Each structure stands twice: as C-alpha cells, then as structure tokens.
Short mmCIF file of C-alpha atoms and ligand atoms in Angstrom, two decimals:
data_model
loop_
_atom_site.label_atom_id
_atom_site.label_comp_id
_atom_site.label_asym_id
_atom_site.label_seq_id
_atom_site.Cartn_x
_atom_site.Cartn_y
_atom_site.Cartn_z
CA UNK U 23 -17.57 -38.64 103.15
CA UNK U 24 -17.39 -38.10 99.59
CA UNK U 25 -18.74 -41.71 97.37
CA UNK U 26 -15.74 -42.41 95.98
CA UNK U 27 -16.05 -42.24 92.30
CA UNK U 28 -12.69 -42.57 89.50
CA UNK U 29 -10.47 -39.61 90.65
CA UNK U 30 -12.76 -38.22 92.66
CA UNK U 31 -11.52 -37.18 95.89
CA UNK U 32 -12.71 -35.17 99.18
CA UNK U 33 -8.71 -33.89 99.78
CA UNK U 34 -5.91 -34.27 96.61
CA UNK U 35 -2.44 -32.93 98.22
CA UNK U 36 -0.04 -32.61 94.66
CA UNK U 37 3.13 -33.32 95.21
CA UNK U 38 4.93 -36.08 97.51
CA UNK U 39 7.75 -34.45 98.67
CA UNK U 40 8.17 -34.31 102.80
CA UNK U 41 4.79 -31.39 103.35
CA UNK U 42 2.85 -33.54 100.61
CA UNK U 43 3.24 -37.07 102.15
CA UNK U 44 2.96 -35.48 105.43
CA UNK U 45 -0.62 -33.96 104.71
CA UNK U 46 -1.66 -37.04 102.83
CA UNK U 47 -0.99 -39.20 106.16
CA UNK U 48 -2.91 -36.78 108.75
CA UNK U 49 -5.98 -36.57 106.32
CA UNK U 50 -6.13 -40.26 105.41
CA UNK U 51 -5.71 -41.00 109.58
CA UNK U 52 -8.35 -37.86 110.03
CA UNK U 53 -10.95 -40.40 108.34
CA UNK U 54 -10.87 -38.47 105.03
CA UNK U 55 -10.94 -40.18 101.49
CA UNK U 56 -7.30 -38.74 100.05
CA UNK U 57 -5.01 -39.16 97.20
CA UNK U 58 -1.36 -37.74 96.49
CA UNK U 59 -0.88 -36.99 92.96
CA UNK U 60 3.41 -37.34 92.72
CA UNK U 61 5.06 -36.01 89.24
CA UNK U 62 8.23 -38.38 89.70
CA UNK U 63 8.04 -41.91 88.72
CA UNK U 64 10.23 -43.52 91.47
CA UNK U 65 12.52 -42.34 93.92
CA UNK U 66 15.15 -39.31 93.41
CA UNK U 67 17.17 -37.13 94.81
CA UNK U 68 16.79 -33.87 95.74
CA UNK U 69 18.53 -30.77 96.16
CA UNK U 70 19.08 -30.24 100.45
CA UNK U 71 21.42 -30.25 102.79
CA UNK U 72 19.56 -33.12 104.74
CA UNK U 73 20.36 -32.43 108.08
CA UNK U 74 17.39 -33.08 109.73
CA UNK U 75 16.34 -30.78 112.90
CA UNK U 76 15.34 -31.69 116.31
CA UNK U 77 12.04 -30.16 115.76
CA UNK U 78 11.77 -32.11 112.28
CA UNK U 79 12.57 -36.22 113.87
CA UNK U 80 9.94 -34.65 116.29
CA UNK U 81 7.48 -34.41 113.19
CA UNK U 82 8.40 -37.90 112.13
CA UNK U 83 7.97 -39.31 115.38
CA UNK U 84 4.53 -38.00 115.68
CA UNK U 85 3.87 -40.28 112.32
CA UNK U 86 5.70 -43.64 113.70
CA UNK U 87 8.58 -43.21 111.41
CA UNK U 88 11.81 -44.25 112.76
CA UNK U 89 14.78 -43.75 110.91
CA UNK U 90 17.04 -46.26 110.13
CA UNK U 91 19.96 -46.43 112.61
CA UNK U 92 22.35 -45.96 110.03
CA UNK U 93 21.55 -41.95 109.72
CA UNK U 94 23.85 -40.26 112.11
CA UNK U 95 23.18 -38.50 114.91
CA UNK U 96 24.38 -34.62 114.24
CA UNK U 97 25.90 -33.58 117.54
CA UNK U 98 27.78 -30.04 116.97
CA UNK U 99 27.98 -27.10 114.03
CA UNK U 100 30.82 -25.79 112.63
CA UNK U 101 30.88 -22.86 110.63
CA UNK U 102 33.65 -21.60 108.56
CA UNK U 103 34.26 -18.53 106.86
CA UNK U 104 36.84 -17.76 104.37
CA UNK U 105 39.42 -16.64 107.55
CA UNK U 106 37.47 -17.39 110.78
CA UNK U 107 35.27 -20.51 112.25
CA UNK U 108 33.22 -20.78 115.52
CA UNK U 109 31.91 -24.09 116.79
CA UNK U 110 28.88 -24.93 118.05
CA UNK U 111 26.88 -27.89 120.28
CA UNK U 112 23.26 -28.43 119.21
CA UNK U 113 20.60 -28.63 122.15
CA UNK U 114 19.30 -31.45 120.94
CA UNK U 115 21.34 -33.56 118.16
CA UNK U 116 19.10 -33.80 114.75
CA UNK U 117 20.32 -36.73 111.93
CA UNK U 118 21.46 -37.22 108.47
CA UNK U 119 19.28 -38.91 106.50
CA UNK U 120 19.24 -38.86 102.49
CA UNK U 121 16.14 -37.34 100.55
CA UNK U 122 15.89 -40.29 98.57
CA UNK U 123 15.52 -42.42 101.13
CA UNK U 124 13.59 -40.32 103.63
CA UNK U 125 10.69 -38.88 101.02
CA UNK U 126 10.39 -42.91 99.89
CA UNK U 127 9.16 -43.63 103.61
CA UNK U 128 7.01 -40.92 104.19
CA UNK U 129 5.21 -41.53 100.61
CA UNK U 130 4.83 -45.21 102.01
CA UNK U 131 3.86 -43.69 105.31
CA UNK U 132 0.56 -42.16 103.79
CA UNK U 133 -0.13 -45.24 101.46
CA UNK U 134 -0.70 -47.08 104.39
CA UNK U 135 -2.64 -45.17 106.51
CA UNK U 136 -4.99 -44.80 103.30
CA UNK U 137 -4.13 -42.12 101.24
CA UNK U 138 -4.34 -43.26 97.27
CA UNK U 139 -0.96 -42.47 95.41
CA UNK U 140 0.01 -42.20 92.27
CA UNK U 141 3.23 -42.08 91.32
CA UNK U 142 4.18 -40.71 87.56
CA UNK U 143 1.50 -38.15 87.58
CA UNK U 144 1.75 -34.59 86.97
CA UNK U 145 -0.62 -31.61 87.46
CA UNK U 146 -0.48 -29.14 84.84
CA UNK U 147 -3.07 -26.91 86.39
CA UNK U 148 -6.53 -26.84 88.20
CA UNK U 149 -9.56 -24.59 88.35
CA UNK U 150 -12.63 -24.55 90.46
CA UNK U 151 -16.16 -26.06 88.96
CA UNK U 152 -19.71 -24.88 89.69
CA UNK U 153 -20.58 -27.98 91.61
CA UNK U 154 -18.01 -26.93 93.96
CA UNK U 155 -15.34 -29.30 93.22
CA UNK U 156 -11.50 -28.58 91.92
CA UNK U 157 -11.07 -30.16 88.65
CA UNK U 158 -7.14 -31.38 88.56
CA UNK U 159 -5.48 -31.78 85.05
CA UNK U 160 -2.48 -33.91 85.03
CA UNK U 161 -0.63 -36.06 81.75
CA UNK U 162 -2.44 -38.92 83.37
CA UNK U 163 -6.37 -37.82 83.12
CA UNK U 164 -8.21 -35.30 85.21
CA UNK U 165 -8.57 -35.53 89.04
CA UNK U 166 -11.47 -34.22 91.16
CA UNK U 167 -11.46 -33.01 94.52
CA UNK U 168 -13.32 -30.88 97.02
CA UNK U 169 -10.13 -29.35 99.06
CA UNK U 170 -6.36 -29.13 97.36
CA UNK U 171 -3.12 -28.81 99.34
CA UNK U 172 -0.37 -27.61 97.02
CA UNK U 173 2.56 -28.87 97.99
CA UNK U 174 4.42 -28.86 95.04
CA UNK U 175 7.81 -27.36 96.34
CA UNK U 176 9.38 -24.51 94.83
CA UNK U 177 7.91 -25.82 90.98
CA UNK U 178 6.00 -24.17 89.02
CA UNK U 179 2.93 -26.35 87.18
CA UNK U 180 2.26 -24.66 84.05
CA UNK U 181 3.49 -21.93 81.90
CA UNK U 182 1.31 -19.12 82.92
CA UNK U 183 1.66 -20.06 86.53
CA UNK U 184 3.56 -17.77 87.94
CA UNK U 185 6.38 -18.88 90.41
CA UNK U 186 6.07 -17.82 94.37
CA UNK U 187 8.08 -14.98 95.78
CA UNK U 188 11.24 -13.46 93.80
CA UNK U 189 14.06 -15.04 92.26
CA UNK U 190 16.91 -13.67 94.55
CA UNK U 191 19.46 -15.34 91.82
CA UNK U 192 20.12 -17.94 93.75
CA UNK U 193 20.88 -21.47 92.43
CA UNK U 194 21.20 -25.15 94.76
CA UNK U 195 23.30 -27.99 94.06
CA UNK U 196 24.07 -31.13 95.82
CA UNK U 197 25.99 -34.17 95.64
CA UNK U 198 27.02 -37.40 98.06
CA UNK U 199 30.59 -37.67 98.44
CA UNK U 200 32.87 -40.15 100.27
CA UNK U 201 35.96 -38.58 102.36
CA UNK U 202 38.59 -40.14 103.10
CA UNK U 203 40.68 -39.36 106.57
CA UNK U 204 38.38 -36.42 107.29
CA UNK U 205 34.76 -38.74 107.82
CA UNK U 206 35.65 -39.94 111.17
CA UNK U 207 36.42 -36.57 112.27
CA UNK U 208 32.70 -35.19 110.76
CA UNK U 209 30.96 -38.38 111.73
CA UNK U 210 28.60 -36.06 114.21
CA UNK U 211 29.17 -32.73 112.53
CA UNK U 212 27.37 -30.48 110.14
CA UNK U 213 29.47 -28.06 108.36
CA UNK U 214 28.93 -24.81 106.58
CA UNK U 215 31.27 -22.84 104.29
CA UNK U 216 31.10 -19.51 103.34
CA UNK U 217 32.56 -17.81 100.00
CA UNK U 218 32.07 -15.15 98.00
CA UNK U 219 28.79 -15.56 96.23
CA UNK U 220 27.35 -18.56 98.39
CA UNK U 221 27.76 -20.83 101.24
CA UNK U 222 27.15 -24.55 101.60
CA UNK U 223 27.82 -27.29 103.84
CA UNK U 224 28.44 -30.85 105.15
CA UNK U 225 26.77 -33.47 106.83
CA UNK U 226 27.03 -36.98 107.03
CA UNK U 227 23.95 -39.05 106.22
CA UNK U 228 23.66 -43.14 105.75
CA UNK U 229 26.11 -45.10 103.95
CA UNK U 230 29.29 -43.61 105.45
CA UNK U 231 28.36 -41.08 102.95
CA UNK U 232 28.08 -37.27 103.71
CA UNK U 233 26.11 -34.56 101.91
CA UNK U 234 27.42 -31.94 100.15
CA UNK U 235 25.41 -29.04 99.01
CA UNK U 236 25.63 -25.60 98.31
CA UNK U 237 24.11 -22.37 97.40
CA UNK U 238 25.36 -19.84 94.68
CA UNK U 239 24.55 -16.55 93.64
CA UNK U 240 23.98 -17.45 89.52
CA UNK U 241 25.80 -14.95 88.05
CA UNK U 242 29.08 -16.57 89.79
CA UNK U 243 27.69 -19.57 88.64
CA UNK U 244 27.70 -18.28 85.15
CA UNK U 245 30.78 -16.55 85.24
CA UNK U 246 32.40 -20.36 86.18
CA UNK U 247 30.49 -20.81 82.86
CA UNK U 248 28.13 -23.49 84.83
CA UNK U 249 30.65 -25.84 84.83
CA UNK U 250 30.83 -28.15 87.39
CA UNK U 251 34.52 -28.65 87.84
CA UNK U 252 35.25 -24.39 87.52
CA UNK U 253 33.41 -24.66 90.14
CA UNK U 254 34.67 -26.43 92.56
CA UNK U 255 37.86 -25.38 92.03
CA UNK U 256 36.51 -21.73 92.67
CA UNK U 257 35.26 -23.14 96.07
CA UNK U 258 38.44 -24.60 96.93
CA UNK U 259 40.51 -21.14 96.58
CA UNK U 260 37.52 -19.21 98.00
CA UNK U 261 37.94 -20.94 101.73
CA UNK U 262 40.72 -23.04 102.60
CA UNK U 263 38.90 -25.58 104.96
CA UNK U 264 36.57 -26.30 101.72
CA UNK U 265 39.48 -26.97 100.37
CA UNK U 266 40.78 -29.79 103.02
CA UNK U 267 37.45 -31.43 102.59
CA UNK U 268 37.23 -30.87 98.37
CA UNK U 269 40.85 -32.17 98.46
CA UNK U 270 39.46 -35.70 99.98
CA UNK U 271 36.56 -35.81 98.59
CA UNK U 272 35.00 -39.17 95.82
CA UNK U 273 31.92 -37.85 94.39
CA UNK U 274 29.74 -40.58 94.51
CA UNK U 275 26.83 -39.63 92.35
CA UNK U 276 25.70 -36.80 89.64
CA UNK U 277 25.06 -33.63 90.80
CA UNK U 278 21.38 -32.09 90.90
CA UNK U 279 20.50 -28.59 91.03
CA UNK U 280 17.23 -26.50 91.65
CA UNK U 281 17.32 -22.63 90.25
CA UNK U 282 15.49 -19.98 91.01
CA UNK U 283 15.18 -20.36 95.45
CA UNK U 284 12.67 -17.77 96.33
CA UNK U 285 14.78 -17.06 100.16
CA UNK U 286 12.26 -14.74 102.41
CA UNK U 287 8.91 -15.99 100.52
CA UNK U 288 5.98 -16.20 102.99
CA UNK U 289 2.45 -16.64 101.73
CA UNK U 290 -0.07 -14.41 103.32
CA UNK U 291 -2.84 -16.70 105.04
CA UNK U 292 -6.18 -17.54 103.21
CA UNK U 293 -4.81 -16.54 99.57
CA UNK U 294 -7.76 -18.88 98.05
CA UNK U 295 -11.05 -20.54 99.17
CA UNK U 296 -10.05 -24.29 99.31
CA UNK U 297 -6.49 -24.25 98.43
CA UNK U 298 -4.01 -25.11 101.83
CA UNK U 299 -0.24 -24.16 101.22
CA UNK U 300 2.32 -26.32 102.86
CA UNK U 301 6.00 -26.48 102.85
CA UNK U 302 8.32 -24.45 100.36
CA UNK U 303 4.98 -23.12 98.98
CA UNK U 304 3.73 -21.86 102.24
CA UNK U 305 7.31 -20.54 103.18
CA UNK U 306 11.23 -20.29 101.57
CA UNK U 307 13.45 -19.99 104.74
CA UNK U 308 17.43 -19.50 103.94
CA UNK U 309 18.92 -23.24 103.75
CA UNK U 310 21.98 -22.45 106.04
CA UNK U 311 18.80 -23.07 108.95
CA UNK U 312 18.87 -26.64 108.14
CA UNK U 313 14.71 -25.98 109.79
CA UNK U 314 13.36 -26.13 105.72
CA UNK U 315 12.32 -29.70 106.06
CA UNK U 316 10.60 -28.75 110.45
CA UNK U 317 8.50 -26.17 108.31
CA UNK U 318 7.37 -28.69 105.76
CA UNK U 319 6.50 -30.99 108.07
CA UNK U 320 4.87 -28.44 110.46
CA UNK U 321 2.81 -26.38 107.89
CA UNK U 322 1.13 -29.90 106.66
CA UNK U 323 0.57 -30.66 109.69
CA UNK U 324 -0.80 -27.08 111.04
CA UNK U 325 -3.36 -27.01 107.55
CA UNK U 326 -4.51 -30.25 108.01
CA UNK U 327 -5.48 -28.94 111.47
CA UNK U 328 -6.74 -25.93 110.38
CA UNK U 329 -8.39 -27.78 107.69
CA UNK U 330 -9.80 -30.09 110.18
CA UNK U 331 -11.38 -27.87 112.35
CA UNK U 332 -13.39 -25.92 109.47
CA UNK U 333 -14.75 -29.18 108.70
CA UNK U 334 -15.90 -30.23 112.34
CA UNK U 335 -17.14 -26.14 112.78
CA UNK U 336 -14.74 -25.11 115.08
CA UNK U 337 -12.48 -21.71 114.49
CA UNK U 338 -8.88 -21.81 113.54
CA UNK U 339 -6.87 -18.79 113.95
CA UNK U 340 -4.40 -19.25 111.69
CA UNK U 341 -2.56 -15.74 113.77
CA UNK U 342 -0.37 -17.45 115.93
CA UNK U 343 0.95 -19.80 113.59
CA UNK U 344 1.35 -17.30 110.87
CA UNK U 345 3.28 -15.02 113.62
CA UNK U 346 5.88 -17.55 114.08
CA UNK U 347 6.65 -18.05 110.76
CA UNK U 348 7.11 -14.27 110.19
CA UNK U 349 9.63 -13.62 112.88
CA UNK U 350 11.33 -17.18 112.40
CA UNK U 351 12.03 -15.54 108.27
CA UNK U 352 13.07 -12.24 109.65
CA UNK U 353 15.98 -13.89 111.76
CA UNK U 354 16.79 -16.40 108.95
CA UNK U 355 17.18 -13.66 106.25
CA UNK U 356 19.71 -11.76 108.73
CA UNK U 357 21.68 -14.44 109.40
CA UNK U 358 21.51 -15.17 105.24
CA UNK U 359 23.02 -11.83 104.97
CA UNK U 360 26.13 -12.18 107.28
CA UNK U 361 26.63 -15.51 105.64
CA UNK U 362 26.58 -13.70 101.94
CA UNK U 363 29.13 -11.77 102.38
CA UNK U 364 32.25 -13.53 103.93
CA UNK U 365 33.77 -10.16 105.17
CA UNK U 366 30.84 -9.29 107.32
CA UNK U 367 30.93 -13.30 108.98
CA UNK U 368 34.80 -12.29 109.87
CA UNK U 369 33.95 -8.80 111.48
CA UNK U 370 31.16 -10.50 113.54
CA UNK U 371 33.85 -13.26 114.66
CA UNK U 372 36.12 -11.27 115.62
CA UNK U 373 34.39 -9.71 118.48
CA UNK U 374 34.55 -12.69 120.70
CA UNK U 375 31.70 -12.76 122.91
CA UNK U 376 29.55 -11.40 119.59
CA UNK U 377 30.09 -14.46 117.76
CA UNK U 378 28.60 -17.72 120.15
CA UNK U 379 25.74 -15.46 121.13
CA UNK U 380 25.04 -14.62 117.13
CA UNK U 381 25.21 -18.04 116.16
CA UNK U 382 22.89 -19.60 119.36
CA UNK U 383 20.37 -16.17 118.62
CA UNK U 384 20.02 -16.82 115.50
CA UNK U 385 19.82 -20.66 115.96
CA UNK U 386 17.50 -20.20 118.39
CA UNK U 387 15.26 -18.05 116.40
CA UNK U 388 15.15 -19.98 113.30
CA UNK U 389 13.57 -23.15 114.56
CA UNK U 390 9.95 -24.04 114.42
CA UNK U 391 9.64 -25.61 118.21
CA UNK U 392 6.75 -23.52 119.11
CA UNK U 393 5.06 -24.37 116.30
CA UNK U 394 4.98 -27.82 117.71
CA UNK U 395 2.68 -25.81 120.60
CA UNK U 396 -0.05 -25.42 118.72
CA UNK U 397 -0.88 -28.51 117.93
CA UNK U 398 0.06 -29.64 121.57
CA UNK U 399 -2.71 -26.85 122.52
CA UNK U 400 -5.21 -28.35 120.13
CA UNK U 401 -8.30 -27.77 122.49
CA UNK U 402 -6.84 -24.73 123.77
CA UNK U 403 -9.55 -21.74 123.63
CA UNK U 404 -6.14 -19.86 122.56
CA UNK U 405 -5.84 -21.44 119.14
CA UNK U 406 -9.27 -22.74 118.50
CA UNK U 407 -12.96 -21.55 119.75
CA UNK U 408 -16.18 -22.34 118.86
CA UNK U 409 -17.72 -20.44 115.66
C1 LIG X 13 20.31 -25.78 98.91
C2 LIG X 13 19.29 -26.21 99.91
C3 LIG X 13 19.68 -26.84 101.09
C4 LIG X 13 18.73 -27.23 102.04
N1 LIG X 13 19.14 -27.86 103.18
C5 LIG X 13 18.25 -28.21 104.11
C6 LIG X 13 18.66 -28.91 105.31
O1 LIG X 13 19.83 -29.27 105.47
N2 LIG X 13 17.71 -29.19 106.25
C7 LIG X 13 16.41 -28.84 106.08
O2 LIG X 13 15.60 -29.10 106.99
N3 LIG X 13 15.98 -28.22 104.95
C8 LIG X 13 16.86 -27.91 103.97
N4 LIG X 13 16.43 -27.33 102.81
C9 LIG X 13 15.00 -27.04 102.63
C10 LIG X 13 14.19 -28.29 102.26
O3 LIG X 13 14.85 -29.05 101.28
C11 LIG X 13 12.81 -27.86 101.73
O4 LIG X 13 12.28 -26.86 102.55
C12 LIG X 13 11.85 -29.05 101.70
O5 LIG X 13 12.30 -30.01 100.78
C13 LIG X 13 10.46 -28.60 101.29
O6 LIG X 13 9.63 -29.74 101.20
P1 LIG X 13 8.34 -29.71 100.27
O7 LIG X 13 7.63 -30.98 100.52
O8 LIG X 13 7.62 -28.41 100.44
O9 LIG X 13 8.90 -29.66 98.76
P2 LIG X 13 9.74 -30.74 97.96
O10 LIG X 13 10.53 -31.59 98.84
O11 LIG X 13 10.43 -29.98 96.88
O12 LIG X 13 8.62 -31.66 97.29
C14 LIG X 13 7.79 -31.20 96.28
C15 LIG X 13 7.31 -32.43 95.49
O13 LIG X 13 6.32 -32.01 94.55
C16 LIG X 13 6.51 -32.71 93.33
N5 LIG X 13 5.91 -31.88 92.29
C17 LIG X 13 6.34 -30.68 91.84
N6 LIG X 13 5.50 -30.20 90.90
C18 LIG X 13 4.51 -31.12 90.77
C19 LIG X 13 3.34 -31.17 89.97
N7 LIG X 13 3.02 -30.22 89.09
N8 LIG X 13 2.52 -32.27 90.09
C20 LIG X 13 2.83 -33.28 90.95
N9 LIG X 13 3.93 -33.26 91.73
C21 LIG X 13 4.76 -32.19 91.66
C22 LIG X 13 8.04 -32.84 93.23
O14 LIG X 13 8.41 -33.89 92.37
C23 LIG X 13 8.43 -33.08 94.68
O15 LIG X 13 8.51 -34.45 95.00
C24 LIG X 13 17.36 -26.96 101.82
C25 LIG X 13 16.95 -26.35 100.63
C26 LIG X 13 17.89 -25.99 99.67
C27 LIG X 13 17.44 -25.34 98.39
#
C-alpha cells in the first residue's frame, strides 16, 4: 500500500460516470487506497436512453445496488420505422432508471466502500514522472497516482487531447417527458423510431416519467437550424407513430445534448503502460443496443481484474475479453446501418420470417453476457495463468 500522502494515490479513476464509480468500488473493496476525481459539482443528467440491460442490473447486483422499485421493469421492444414495426419480448426484462439518479448511487456506492471522491474537480491533463508516479492536473490542485483509469466518457480533457475514434456526425439529445393516454400502454415497453437522419426511442423510467432520446445525423440537425422545436416537428412528419407519442407528450425538463458520438470506436488493448480504459473510452457501441451502460460496467470491472492480477503476479489475457467486444461492435454497427436508413428497415420487414430473426440476431449479438464469464472463470487457467 501506498502511505497515503495529500493527493497521493495508488489508483485515481477520473471521471464518475457508471465505468468510473464502478472501478472506484472494485479497487477500494480490492484493498487498494483510491480516489475518483468527478468534473461535475452535483448530480446531472445525461444524454442516454436509460434502459438498462439484463446483463447491466446483473453488474449492479454484483455491487449490492438495488434499484428503487419505482424503475420499471422493461418487458418487450418495439421498433418502428417510418412504414413498418416488429415487436419484440426481451429474454430477460432490464429497467428504466434515470442517469441522474442511477450515477448518484453508484458514486455513493464507491464512497462507501472507501474510495475518496471529489466532486467539482476536473483533470485538464496528466503525464508520467520519473519516480514512477502519474502526476494529475485538475482546476482544483495536482493529484498523484501510481495507476489511472480514464473513464472520462466520450470528453475530451484538454485542448491538444485529441478525441477517441471519428466523429461519424452524429449528435445525442434527451429529454423526460410525461404522456398522457399513451404511458399505460408503454409502462413495460422500450421504443425506437427510425427517420431519416436518426433514430431514437422511448422508455419509461421512475416518476411515471419516460425517456426520450434520440440520435441525429448533424447536418439535419443544422439544416432544422438546431432548433429544438424544427425539430421535433421534423420528427413528427418523418414517422407517424413518433408522432402519436410527440402529439401527447409534456416535456418535463431542458433538453441536453452530447456531439460528436464516436459509433464503432474500440481501443486496441495495452495502448499505455499504467493507463486502464473503461466504458465509452474503452468502446462506443451504437445506442439503439441499449448494452452502452453493460459495457461500462463490464470493462471497469474486467480492468480492475486485469489490473488486479498484474499486481498479485498472475497473467491476464486480455484476448478473450477484447474478442467479445470486437464481434459484439461488428453486429451493433450493422444493425446501426439498417436503422440509418429507414428504407432499408422496411425492405428487411417486409420479408416476414427475415425480420424476428434480424431483430433477436442482432439482439443477441450485441449484449455483453459472456463477458460476465470471465469474471465467473476468474481462476480459470483459460483466462488467467501463472507468469
Ligand atoms: C443517445 C444515446 C443513447 C444511449 N442509450 C443507452 C441506453 O438506453 N442504454 C444503455 O445501456 N446505454 C445507452 N447509451 C450509452 C451509455 O450512455 C454510455 O455508454 C455510458 O454512459 C458510458 O458510461 P461512462 O461511465 O463510460 O461515461 P459517462 O457516463 O459519460 O461518464 C463520464 C464521466 O466523466 C466525467 N468527466 C468527463 N471529463 C472529465 C474530466 N476531465 N475530469 C473529471 N471528470 C470528467 C463526466 O462528468 C462524467 O460524469 C446511450 C448513449 C447515447 C449517446
């Protein structure tokens, strides 16, 4: 263990979004001396469709969080393109559960299994020292630490940082809205809309409240001339079921948007000596998954292992997980393509028995269960062995 000194830290995760806080909590329960370095001051909300995965509660589960039994269960899919829609039963039912609340617990999570955090604290960049140790600079004084997990999101931390993967023009917004006749009927359902330029979606989360969020490609966005109400009118004469739910629809709260969403990034493993990459830094998978928030959860918790194991001398071969994660993109950046263009989600709905078998393939193929094998197999001679 590392004396613990002011700012001086064995493991600093930045950023305490759902990988962050995630990370923190298995290195502070690990027996390591942590801290989570969080630029936002308070809670906030973020830009996702918050349905949260089978695979992801399993995550949270693993941690003791429960989620309040006011987040729905989500039961079935429904998808709905300009002229066609398929339906869809889940497996296993994930839950609705707002960002602002959710990312509040896990934060609190790590606090108390140990992990330092402080809240209102930015890192503007980092380099490595002589004596080892990565010095952290943030608009609240200068951090030390050993080993780094960066799991600042799809941000950028400085100007000459460059941002991960390519900006595929993509912008996210999302809102909380109230319907009105149509909520009982969605109380167990996720929906996604497709339009020309974009899809987004539906799902209800605490509150009697439902999510509503949305990708679009920016230069649609611009030619709406970024206006918020352009816009939603475009949505509502782009697909006529948007426009059924639009019609109903209170907006409860201020939009927020990200820009630039890197789809198809994937970090190659080992990029630099020290530094673990976890959630949207590790890997951008298309939203329509709803599995972004599974892969957050699962890369923190897969590095923390991997950093684990280097510490205690064992091997980690970082292969199988890395495997996953490449053939998990390649399905979620086909089915981002049919969803793109509207036309092509008709054609593949009008061959009937194409259509289910597309939609449970691809669903299938985009979710991180067997990720959840590796750490089952922890002593496994398959994913660890002895240097
Ligand atoms: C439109 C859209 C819809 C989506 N819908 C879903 C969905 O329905 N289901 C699902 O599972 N996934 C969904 N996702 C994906 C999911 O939201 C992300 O994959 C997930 O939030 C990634 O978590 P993270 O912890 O890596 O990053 P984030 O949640 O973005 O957290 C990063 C944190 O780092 C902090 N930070 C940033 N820079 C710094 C810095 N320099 N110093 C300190 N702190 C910093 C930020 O304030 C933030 O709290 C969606 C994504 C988009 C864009």
């Amino acid at each position: 263990m590392e004396s613990v000194m002011k700012n001086r830290y064995e493991c600093i995760v930045i950023g305490g979004g759902l990988a962050g806080s995630t990370a923190a909590y298995h290195l502070a329960k690990s027996g390591y001396n942590v801290a989570l370095l969080e630029k936002a001051q308070g809670p906030h909300h973020k830009v996702c469709g918050e349905f949260l995965s089978f695979e992801a509660l399993s995550y949270l589960k693993e941690m003791g969080i429960s989620l309040n039994e006011d987040s729905p269960a989500i039961k079935y899919f429904q998808i709905f393109s300009p002229r066609s829609m398929a339906s869809f039963t889940f497996p296993f039912p994930g839950r609705g559960v707002s960002r602002y609340n959710l990312d509040e617990e896990l934060l609190n999570n790590a606090k108390n299994a140990g992990a330092d955090i402080f809240r209102g604290s930015c890192m503007r960049d980092y380099h490595k020292q002589e004596d080892g140790f990565f010095k952290i600079e943030t608009n609240t004084g200068d951090f030390y630490a050993r080993h780094l997990f960066m799991a600042i999101g799809k941000h950028d931390y400085s100007r000459e940082h460059k941002r991960q993967g390519k900006d595929n023009s993509y912008i996210g917004l999302k809102t909380h809205i109230r319907l009105k006749s149509l909520s009982e009927q969605y109380k167990e359902t996720t929906v996604l809309f497709s339009f020309p330029g974009g899809y987004g979606g539906i799902c209800p989360v605490e509150g009697g409240l439902m999510n509503f969020c949305f990708v679009i490609d920016k230069d649609v966005y611009k030619s709406l001339n970024s206006n918020f109400d352009e816009t939603i009118s475009y949505l509502r004469r782009s697909n006529s079921q948007l426009d059924i739910v639009l019609g109903q629809a209170d907006f409860v709260e201020a939009l927020c948007a990200v820009g630039h969403i890197p789809y198809g990034f994937l970090r190659p493993p080992n990029n630099q000596e020290g530094v673990y990459f976890l959630g949207d830094q590790r890997m951008v998978i298309p939203s329509f998954t709803g599995d972004g928030m599974a892969i957050a959860l699962s890369t923190a918790r897969n590095c923390v292992d991997e950093f684990d194991c280097h510490q205690k001398g064992f091997k980690y071969l970082v292969g199988p997980m890395q495997k996953i994660l490449e053939k998990q993109m390649r399905w979620a950046l086909s089915g981002h393509v049919i969803l793109k263009y509207p036309w092509l989600t008709d054609m593949c709905r009008r061959i009937p028995k194409l259509s289910p078998l597309l939609i449970e393939t691809i669903f299938q193929k985009t979710r991180v269960s067997m990720m959840k094998d590796i750490h089952d197999d922890r002593q496994s001679t398959v994913n660890y062995s002895r240097r």
